[in-house]
Amino acid sequence: MLELSILGFLAEQPLHGYELKERIRALSGHVRPVSDGALYPAINRLVAAGKLDQRTEDGVSAAPRRVLSLTATGRAALTERLRRPKDVEISDGVRFNTLLAFLRHLPDPREQAAVLRRRLDFLETPSSFFYEGEVPVRAEDSGDLFRAGMLRVARATGEAERGWLREALAELEG
């Protein structure tokens, strides 16, 4: 998801490393913080792969800073990532939100709809955090105040997301 975030934010405008890190932090928050030890090697890999350009400019009150921008190869890589997300990017809520943050960079509404359809199909499959055998446990049947709370919140969140997905699909496919 780090690579997707880098490519996605740089598709919007060139940024220096610190600005990029702050935007990624704001998107992923405390759930999946990004460290310099992860960010800068990822940037270096993307530069080496020809997906990013970098130039040095004078810092305002500090040392020179590296400004990053997306290349045509990087834009093509972003488009491909958005067009064909991995299963985990559909099933994991945080990863899906990262994908959703940049889905507007996928130019074809039919392809955008296909990504949303995959998420909706995933959310419509009965599931739970807890199972009795192979049967998902419902909040009302959990017998545990705290697990019931988890399940109720997940159900409400899922209903809201499914509703939004249906609306977005109607708009994209309409």
GROMACS .gro file of C-alpha atoms in nm:
model
  174
    1MET     CA    1   0.000   0.000   0.000
    2LEU     CA    2   0.297   0.228   0.051
    3GLU     CA    3   0.382   0.219  -0.319
    4LEU     CA    4   0.021   0.290  -0.413
    5SER     CA    5   0.012   0.586  -0.174
    6ILE     CA    6   0.337   0.726  -0.313
    7LEU     CA    7   0.223   0.692  -0.674
    8GLY     CA    8  -0.125   0.823  -0.592
    9PHE     CA    9  -0.016   1.136  -0.412
   10LEU     CA   10   0.249   1.214  -0.672
   11ALA     CA   11  -0.013   1.178  -0.948
   12GLU     CA   12  -0.173   1.486  -0.792
   13GLN     CA   13   0.139   1.702  -0.769
   14PRO     CA   14   0.515   1.688  -0.713
   15LEU     CA   15   0.607   1.670  -0.344
   16HIS     CA   16   0.919   1.655  -0.136
   17GLY     CA   17   0.971   1.355   0.090
   18TYR     CA   18   0.846   1.513   0.411
   19GLU     CA   19   0.525   1.640   0.245
   20LEU     CA   20   0.468   1.296   0.097
   21LYS     CA   21   0.523   1.130   0.434
   22GLU     CA   22   0.273   1.366   0.601
   23ARG     CA   23   0.006   1.296   0.339
   24ILE     CA   24   0.055   0.921   0.374
   25ARG     CA   25   0.039   0.956   0.754
   26ALA     CA   26  -0.285   1.154   0.728
   27LEU     CA   27  -0.436   0.889   0.502
   28SER     CA   28  -0.333   0.581   0.701
   29GLY     CA   29  -0.319   0.747   1.043
   30HIS     CA   30  -0.216   0.556   1.349
   31VAL     CA   31  -0.338   0.230   1.197
   32ARG     CA   32  -0.039   0.187   0.968
   33PRO     CA   33   0.217   0.461   1.030
   34VAL     CA   34   0.494   0.502   0.777
   35SER     CA   35   0.852   0.522   0.894
   36ASP     CA   36   1.145   0.682   0.717
   37GLY     CA   37   1.298   0.334   0.708
   38ALA     CA   38   1.010   0.216   0.490
   39LEU     CA   39   0.931   0.532   0.291
   40TYR     CA   40   1.272   0.630   0.159
   41PRO     CA   41   1.375   0.282   0.039
   42ALA     CA   42   1.036   0.258  -0.138
   43ILE     CA   43   1.098   0.595  -0.302
   44ASN     CA   44   1.446   0.483  -0.408
   45ARG     CA   45   1.303   0.163  -0.561
   46LEU     CA   46   1.045   0.363  -0.755
   47VAL     CA   47   1.313   0.607  -0.879
   48ALA     CA   48   1.535   0.315  -0.984
   49ALA     CA   49   1.238   0.159  -1.168
   50GLY     CA   50   1.181   0.484  -1.360
   51LYS     CA   51   0.842   0.546  -1.197
   52LEU     CA   52   0.952   0.864  -1.018
   53ASP     CA   53   1.175   1.157  -1.108
   54GLN     CA   54   1.358   1.350  -0.844
   55ARG     CA   55   1.521   1.689  -0.844
   56THR     CA   56   1.688   1.886  -0.570
   57GLU     CA   57   1.571   2.231  -0.471
   58ASP     CA   58   1.682   2.467  -0.200
   59GLY     CA   59   1.508   2.423   0.132
   60VAL     CA   60   1.328   2.720   0.287
   61SER     CA   61   1.540   2.725   0.601
   62ALA     CA   62   1.709   2.388   0.584
   63ALA     CA   63   1.929   2.177   0.366
   64PRO     CA   64   1.833   2.115   0.003
   65ARG     CA   65   1.539   1.882  -0.036
   66ARG     CA   66   1.446   1.620  -0.289
   67VAL     CA   67   1.128   1.691  -0.487
   68LEU     CA   68   0.959   1.387  -0.635
   69SER     CA   69   0.729   1.369  -0.935
   70LEU     CA   70   0.555   1.092  -1.122
   71THR     CA   71   0.688   0.980  -1.462
   72ALA     CA   72   0.478   0.838  -1.745
   73THR     CA   73   0.594   0.492  -1.634
   74GLY     CA   74   0.481   0.572  -1.281
   75ARG     CA   75   0.142   0.691  -1.402
   76ALA     CA   76   0.100   0.368  -1.601
   77ALA     CA   77   0.197   0.166  -1.290
   78LEU     CA   78  -0.058   0.357  -1.081
   79THR     CA   79  -0.329   0.295  -1.339
   80GLU     CA   80  -0.249  -0.076  -1.345
   81ARG     CA   81  -0.252  -0.099  -0.962
   82LEU     CA   82  -0.593   0.068  -0.956
   83ARG     CA   83  -0.728  -0.143  -1.241
   84ARG     CA   84  -0.624  -0.475  -1.087
   85PRO     CA   85  -0.606  -0.447  -0.708
   86LYS     CA   86  -0.494  -0.751  -0.512
   87ASP     CA   87  -0.759  -0.947  -0.324
   88VAL     CA   88  -0.625  -0.817   0.009
   89GLU     CA   89  -0.669  -0.460  -0.116
   90ILE     CA   90  -1.038  -0.538  -0.164
   91SER     CA   91  -1.094  -0.733   0.159
   92ASP     CA   92  -0.891  -0.524   0.405
   93GLY     CA   93  -1.078  -0.206   0.496
   94VAL     CA   94  -0.773   0.015   0.547
   95ARG     CA   95  -0.613  -0.102   0.225
   96PHE     CA   96  -0.940  -0.055   0.039
   97ASN     CA   97  -0.965   0.303   0.168
   98THR     CA   98  -0.617   0.371   0.032
   99LEU     CA   99  -0.726   0.231  -0.303
  100LEU     CA  100  -1.044   0.439  -0.288
  101ALA     CA  101  -0.844   0.756  -0.217
  102PHE     CA  102  -0.681   0.729  -0.560
  103LEU     CA  103  -0.947   0.549  -0.766
  104ARG     CA  104  -1.035   0.875  -0.944
  105HIS     CA  105  -0.699   0.843  -1.125
  106LEU     CA  106  -0.838   0.539  -1.306
  107PRO     CA  107  -0.987   0.716  -1.610
  108ASP     CA  108  -1.252   0.463  -1.717
  109PRO     CA  109  -1.573   0.470  -1.507
  110ARG     CA  110  -1.641   0.106  -1.603
  111GLU     CA  111  -1.308   0.005  -1.453
  112GLN     CA  112  -1.378   0.214  -1.143
  113ALA     CA  113  -1.713   0.036  -1.113
  114ALA     CA  114  -1.547  -0.305  -1.149
  115VAL     CA  115  -1.327  -0.228  -0.846
  116LEU     CA  116  -1.625  -0.112  -0.641
  117ARG     CA  117  -1.823  -0.420  -0.751
  118ARG     CA  118  -1.546  -0.646  -0.617
  119ARG     CA  119  -1.565  -0.470  -0.278
  120LEU     CA  120  -1.945  -0.494  -0.272
  121ASP     CA  121  -1.934  -0.864  -0.359
  122PHE     CA  122  -1.684  -0.917  -0.078
  123LEU     CA  123  -1.901  -0.728   0.174
  124GLU     CA  124  -2.213  -0.920   0.075
  125THR     CA  125  -2.053  -1.253   0.165
  126PRO     CA  126  -2.170  -1.346   0.517
  127SER     CA  127  -1.884  -1.323   0.764
  128SER     CA  128  -1.804  -1.252   1.125
  129PHE     CA  129  -1.511  -1.202   1.357
  130PHE     CA  130  -1.628  -1.514   1.538
  131TYR     CA  131  -1.759  -1.851   1.423
  132GLU     CA  132  -1.926  -2.154   1.576
  133GLY     CA  133  -1.798  -2.425   1.351
  134GLU     CA  134  -1.840  -2.270   1.008
  135VAL     CA  135  -2.139  -2.054   1.101
  136PRO     CA  136  -2.075  -1.680   1.152
  137VAL     CA  137  -2.178  -1.563   1.501
  138ARG     CA  138  -2.431  -1.278   1.499
  139ALA     CA  139  -2.416  -0.998   1.758
  140GLU     CA  140  -2.745  -1.111   1.910
  141ASP     CA  141  -2.610  -1.463   1.959
  142SER     CA  142  -2.263  -1.385   2.090
  143GLY     CA  143  -2.349  -1.388   2.462
  144ASP     CA  144  -2.065  -1.143   2.521
  145LEU     CA  145  -2.126  -0.771   2.568
  146PHE     CA  146  -1.797  -0.669   2.408
  147ARG     CA  147  -1.805  -0.908   2.115
  148ALA     CA  148  -2.166  -0.808   2.054
  149GLY     CA  149  -2.048  -0.446   2.041
  150MET     CA  150  -1.779  -0.530   1.787
  151LEU     CA  151  -2.028  -0.717   1.574
  152ARG     CA  152  -2.294  -0.444   1.591
  153VAL     CA  153  -2.048  -0.172   1.493
  154ALA     CA  154  -1.914  -0.388   1.208
  155ARG     CA  155  -2.269  -0.457   1.087
  156ALA     CA  156  -2.361  -0.086   1.091
  157THR     CA  157  -2.039   0.011   0.916
  158GLY     CA  158  -2.087  -0.262   0.658
  159GLU     CA  159  -2.446  -0.154   0.590
  160ALA     CA  160  -2.334   0.205   0.539
  161GLU     CA  161  -2.050   0.104   0.309
  162ARG     CA  162  -2.270  -0.129   0.104
  163GLY     CA  163  -2.524   0.154   0.067
  164TRP     CA  164  -2.259   0.395  -0.056
  165LEU     CA  165  -2.113   0.135  -0.292
  166ARG     CA  166  -2.457   0.074  -0.447
  167GLU     CA  167  -2.506   0.450  -0.495
  168ALA     CA  168  -2.161   0.493  -0.649
  169LEU     CA  169  -2.214   0.196  -0.879
  170ALA     CA  170  -2.550   0.335  -0.994
  171GLU     CA  171  -2.380   0.665  -1.077
  172LEU     CA  172  -2.084   0.503  -1.256
  173GLU     CA  173  -2.294   0.248  -1.443
  174GLY     CA  174  -2.599   0.471  -1.499
   0.00000   0.00000   0.00000
